[in-house]
Coordinates of C-alpha atoms and ligand atoms in Angstrom, one line a residue:
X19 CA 4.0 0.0 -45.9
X20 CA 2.6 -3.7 -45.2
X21 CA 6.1 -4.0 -42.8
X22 CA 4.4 -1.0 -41.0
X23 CA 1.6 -3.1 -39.8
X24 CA 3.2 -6.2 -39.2
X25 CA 5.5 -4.3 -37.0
X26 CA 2.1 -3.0 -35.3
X27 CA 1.0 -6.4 -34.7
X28 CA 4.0 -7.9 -33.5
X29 CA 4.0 -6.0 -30.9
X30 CA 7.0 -4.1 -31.8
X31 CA 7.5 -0.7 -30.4
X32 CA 6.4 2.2 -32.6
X33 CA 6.7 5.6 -32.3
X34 CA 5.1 8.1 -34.4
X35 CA 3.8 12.0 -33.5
X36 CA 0.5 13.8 -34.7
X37 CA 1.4 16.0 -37.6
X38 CA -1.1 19.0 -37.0
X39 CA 0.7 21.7 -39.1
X40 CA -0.9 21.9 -42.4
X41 CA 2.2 22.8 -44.3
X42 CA 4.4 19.5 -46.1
X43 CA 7.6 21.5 -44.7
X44 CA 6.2 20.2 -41.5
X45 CA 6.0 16.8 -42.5
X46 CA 8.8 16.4 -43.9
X47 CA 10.8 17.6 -40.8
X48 CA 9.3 15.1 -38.4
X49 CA 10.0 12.4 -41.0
X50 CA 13.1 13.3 -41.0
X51 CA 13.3 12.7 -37.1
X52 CA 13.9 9.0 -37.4
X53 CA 10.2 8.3 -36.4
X54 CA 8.5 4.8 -37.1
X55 CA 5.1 6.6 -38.6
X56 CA 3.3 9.9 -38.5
X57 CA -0.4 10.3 -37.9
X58 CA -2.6 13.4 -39.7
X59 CA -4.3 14.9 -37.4
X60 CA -7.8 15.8 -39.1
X61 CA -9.9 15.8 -36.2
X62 CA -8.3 18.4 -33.7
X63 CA -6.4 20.2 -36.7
X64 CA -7.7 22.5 -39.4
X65 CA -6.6 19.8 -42.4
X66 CA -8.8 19.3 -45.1
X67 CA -8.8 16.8 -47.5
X68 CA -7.3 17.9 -50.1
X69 CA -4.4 18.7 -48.2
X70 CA -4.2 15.2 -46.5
X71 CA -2.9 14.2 -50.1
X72 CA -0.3 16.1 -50.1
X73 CA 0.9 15.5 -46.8
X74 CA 0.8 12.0 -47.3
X75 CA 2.9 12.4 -50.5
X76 CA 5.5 14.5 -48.4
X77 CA 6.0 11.4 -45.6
X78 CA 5.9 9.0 -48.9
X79 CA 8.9 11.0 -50.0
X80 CA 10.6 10.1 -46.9
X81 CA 9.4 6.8 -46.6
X82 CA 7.7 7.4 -43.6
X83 CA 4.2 5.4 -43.3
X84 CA 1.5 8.3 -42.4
X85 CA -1.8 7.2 -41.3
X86 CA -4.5 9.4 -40.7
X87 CA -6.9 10.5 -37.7
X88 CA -9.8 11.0 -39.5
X89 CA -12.8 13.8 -37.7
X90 CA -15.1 11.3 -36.7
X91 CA -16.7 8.0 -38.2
X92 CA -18.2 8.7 -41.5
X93 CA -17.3 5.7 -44.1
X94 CA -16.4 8.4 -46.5
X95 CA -13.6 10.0 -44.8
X96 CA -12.1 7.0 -43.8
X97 CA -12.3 5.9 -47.6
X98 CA -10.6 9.5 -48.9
X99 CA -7.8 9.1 -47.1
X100 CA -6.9 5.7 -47.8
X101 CA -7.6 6.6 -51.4
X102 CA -5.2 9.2 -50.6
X103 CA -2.4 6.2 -49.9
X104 CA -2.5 6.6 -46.3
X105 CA -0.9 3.9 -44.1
X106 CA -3.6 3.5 -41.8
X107 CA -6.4 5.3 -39.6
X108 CA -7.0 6.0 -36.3
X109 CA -10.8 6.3 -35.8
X110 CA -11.8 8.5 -32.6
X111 CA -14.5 8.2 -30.1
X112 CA -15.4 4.8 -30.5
X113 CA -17.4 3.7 -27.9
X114 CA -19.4 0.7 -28.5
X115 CA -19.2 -2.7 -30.8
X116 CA -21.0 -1.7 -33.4
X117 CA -19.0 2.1 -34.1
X118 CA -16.4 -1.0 -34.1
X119 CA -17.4 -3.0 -36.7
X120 CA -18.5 0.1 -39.0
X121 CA -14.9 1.2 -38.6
X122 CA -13.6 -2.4 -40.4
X123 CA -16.1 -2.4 -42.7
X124 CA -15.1 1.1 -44.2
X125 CA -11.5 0.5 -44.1
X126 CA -11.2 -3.4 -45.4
X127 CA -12.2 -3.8 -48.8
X128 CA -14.7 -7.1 -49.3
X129 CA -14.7 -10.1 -48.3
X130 CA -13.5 -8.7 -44.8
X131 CA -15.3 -5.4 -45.3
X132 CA -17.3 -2.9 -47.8
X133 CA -14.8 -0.3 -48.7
X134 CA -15.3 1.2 -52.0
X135 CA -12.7 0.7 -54.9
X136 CA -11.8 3.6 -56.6
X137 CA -9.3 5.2 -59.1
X138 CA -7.1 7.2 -56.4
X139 CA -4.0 7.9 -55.4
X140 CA -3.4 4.4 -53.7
X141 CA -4.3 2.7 -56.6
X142 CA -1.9 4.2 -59.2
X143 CA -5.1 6.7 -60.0
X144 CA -6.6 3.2 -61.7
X145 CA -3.6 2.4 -63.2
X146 CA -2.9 -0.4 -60.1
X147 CA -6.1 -1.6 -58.6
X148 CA -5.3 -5.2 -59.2
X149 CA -2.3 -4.5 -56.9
X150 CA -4.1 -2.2 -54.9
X151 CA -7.1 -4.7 -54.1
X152 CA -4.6 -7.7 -52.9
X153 CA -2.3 -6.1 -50.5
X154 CA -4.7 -3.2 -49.0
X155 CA -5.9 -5.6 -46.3
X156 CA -2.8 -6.7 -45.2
X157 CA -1.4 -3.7 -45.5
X158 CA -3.3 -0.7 -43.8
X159 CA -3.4 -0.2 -39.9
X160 CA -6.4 0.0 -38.6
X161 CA -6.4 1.8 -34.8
X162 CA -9.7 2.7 -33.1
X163 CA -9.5 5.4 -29.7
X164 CA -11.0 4.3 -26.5
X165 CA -11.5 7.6 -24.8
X166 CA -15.2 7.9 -23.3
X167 CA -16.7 6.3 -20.4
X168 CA -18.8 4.2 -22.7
X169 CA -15.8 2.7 -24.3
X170 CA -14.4 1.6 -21.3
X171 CA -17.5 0.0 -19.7
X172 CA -18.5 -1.7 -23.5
X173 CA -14.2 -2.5 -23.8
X174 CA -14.6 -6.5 -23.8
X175 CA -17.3 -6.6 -26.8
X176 CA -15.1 -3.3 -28.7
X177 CA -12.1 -5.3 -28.4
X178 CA -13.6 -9.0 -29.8
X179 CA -14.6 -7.0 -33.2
X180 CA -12.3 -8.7 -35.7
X181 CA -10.5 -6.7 -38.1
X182 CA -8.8 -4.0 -35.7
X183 CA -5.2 -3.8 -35.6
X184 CA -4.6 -1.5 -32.8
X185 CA -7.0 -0.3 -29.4
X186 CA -5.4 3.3 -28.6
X187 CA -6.1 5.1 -25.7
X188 CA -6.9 8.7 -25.4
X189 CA -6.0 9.5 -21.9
X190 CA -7.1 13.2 -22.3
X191 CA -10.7 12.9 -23.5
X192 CA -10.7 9.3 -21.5
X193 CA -9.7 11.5 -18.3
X194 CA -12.6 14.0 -18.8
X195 CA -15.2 12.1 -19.8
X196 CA -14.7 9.5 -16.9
X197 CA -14.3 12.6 -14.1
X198 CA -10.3 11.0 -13.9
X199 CA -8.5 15.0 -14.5
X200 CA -5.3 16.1 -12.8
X201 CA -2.8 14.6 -10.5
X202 CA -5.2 13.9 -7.7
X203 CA -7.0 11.5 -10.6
X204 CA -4.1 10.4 -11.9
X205 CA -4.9 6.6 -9.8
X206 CA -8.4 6.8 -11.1
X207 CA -6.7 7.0 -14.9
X208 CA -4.0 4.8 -14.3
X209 CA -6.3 1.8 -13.3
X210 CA -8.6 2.7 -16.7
X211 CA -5.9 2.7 -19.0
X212 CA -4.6 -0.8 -17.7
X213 CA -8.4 -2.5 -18.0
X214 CA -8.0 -1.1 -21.5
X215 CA -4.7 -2.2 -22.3
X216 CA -5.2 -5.9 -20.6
X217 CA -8.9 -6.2 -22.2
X218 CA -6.9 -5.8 -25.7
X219 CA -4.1 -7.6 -25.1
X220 CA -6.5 -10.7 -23.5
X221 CA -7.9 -10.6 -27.1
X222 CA -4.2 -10.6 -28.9
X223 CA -4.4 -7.0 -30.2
X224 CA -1.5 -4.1 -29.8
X225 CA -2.4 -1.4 -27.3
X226 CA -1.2 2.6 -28.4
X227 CA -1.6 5.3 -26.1
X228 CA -1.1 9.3 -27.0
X229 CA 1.7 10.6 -24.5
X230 CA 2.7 14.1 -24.2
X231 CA 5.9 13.2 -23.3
X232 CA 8.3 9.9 -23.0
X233 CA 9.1 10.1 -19.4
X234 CA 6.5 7.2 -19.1
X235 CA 6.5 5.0 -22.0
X236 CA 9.3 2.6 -20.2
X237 CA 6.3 2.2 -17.5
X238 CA 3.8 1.6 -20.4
X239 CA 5.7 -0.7 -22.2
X240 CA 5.3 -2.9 -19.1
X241 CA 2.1 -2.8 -19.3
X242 CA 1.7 -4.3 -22.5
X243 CA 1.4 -1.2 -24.8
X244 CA 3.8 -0.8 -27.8
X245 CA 2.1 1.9 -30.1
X246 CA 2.9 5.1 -29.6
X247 CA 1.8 8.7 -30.7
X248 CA 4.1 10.9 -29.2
X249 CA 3.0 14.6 -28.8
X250 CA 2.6 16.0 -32.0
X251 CA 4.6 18.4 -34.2
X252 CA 3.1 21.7 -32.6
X253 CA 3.8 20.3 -28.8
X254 CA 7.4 19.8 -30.5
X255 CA 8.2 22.8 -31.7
X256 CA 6.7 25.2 -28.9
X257 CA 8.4 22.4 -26.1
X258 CA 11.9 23.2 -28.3
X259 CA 11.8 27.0 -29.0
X260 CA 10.5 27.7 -25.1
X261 CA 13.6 26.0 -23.9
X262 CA 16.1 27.3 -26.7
X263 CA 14.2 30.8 -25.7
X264 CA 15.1 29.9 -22.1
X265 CA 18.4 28.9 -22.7
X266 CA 19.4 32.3 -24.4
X267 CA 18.2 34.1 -21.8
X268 CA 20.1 32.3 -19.0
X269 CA 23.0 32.4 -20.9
Ligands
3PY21 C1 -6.8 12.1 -26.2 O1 -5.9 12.0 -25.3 O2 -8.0 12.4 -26.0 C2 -6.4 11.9 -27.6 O3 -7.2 11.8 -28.4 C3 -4.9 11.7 -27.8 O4 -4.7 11.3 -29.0
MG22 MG1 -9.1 12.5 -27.9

């Protein structure tokens, strides 16, 4: 899993998809795919933490780092699932320096942050935490979401907080919240998402951004941005069926 990150900070492109279907079957299909990572959705999807165990041990099976999108930016959910032995989180809604800095303090264990140590999954159930303690911080991504119109006006302190791996865009919420919706907009978006991305790469960290689609990630990549989250495994799965569906029918 540490190759996972240093792949993340090299720069290297990444691909990974939000895995919103409670069910390991799911998981295990999109890891499967040939996919760099997966992400857990647990803020837009109904996944609870007990299940986010098990659908980390399903991408473990497959080898498949899976970080997790935690609901929001309580220390304690960030801490379950990386007891859980996820790869990483990806912290939404941050929109100031300070939601920043409490995101590295719960996810890096002391001297770097204040993250509890505990008998879980990640640590051999307290069979490993020697182990456990000296590669965590090296090991685990750490990606906050710029998607509000606070975020982008406080980007240049957000992006000098030490300790984040990854500033990922969320170009639906960042699209709403700074009036930037549609195709008419789409200028207005565009020219947000590049402050973002060159802010963060000014400062030497990777850019991500969620796309519903890779028609544009060639343009993207230009543009400095390597991570990517690529729909998810419900946009997937309806996107396929509708045009199998289709197919039939025209057949
Ligand atoms: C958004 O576009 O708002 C997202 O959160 C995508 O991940
Ligand atoms: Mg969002």
């Amino acid at each position: 899993m540490k190759e996972f990150r240093q792949k993340c900070l090299a720069g290297d492109r990444v691909i990974g998809t939000f895995a919103a279907i409670p069910h390991p079957v799911a998981i295990e299909v999109a890891a499967a795919s040939g996919l760099d990572f997966l992400c857990i959705d647990a803020e837009h999807s109904q996944i609870g933490r007990e299940l986010i165990e098990n659908l980390v041990r399903a991408s473990d099976v497959h080898r498949v780092p899976a970080m997790v999108r935690v609901p929001g930016h309580a220390p304690e959910s960030i801490a379950g699932v990386l007891d859980a032995g996820a790869a990483g989180v990806l912290v939404p809604r941050v929109s100031t320096a300070s939601q920043a800095r409490a995101a590295v303090m719960a996810t890096r264990y002391p001297p770097v942050g204040e993250r509890g140590v505990g008998p879980g999954r990640a640590a051999g159930y307290g069979y490993r935490i020697p182990d456990y303690l000296a590669s965590a911080n090296e090991s685990i991504v750490l990606a906050i979401q710029i998607e509000t119109a606070e975020g982008l006006a406080n980007i240049e302190e957000i992006v000098a907080v030490e300790g984040i791996d990854v500033i990922f865009i969320g170009p639906g919420d960042l699209s709403v919240s700074i009036g930037a919706m549609g195709p008419k907009n789409a200028d207005k978006l565009d020219a947000a998402i590049t402050a973002i991305a060159d802010a963060a790469r000014k400062t030497g960290k990777t850019v991500g951004i969620f796309r519903p689609t890779a028609d544009d990630i060639g343009r993207w990549s230009k543009a400095g941005i390597s991570f990517y989250l690529l729909a998810s495994d419900t946009m997937f799965l309806g996107a396929s069926l509708a045009a199998g569906v289709t197919a039939a029918r025209n057949a």
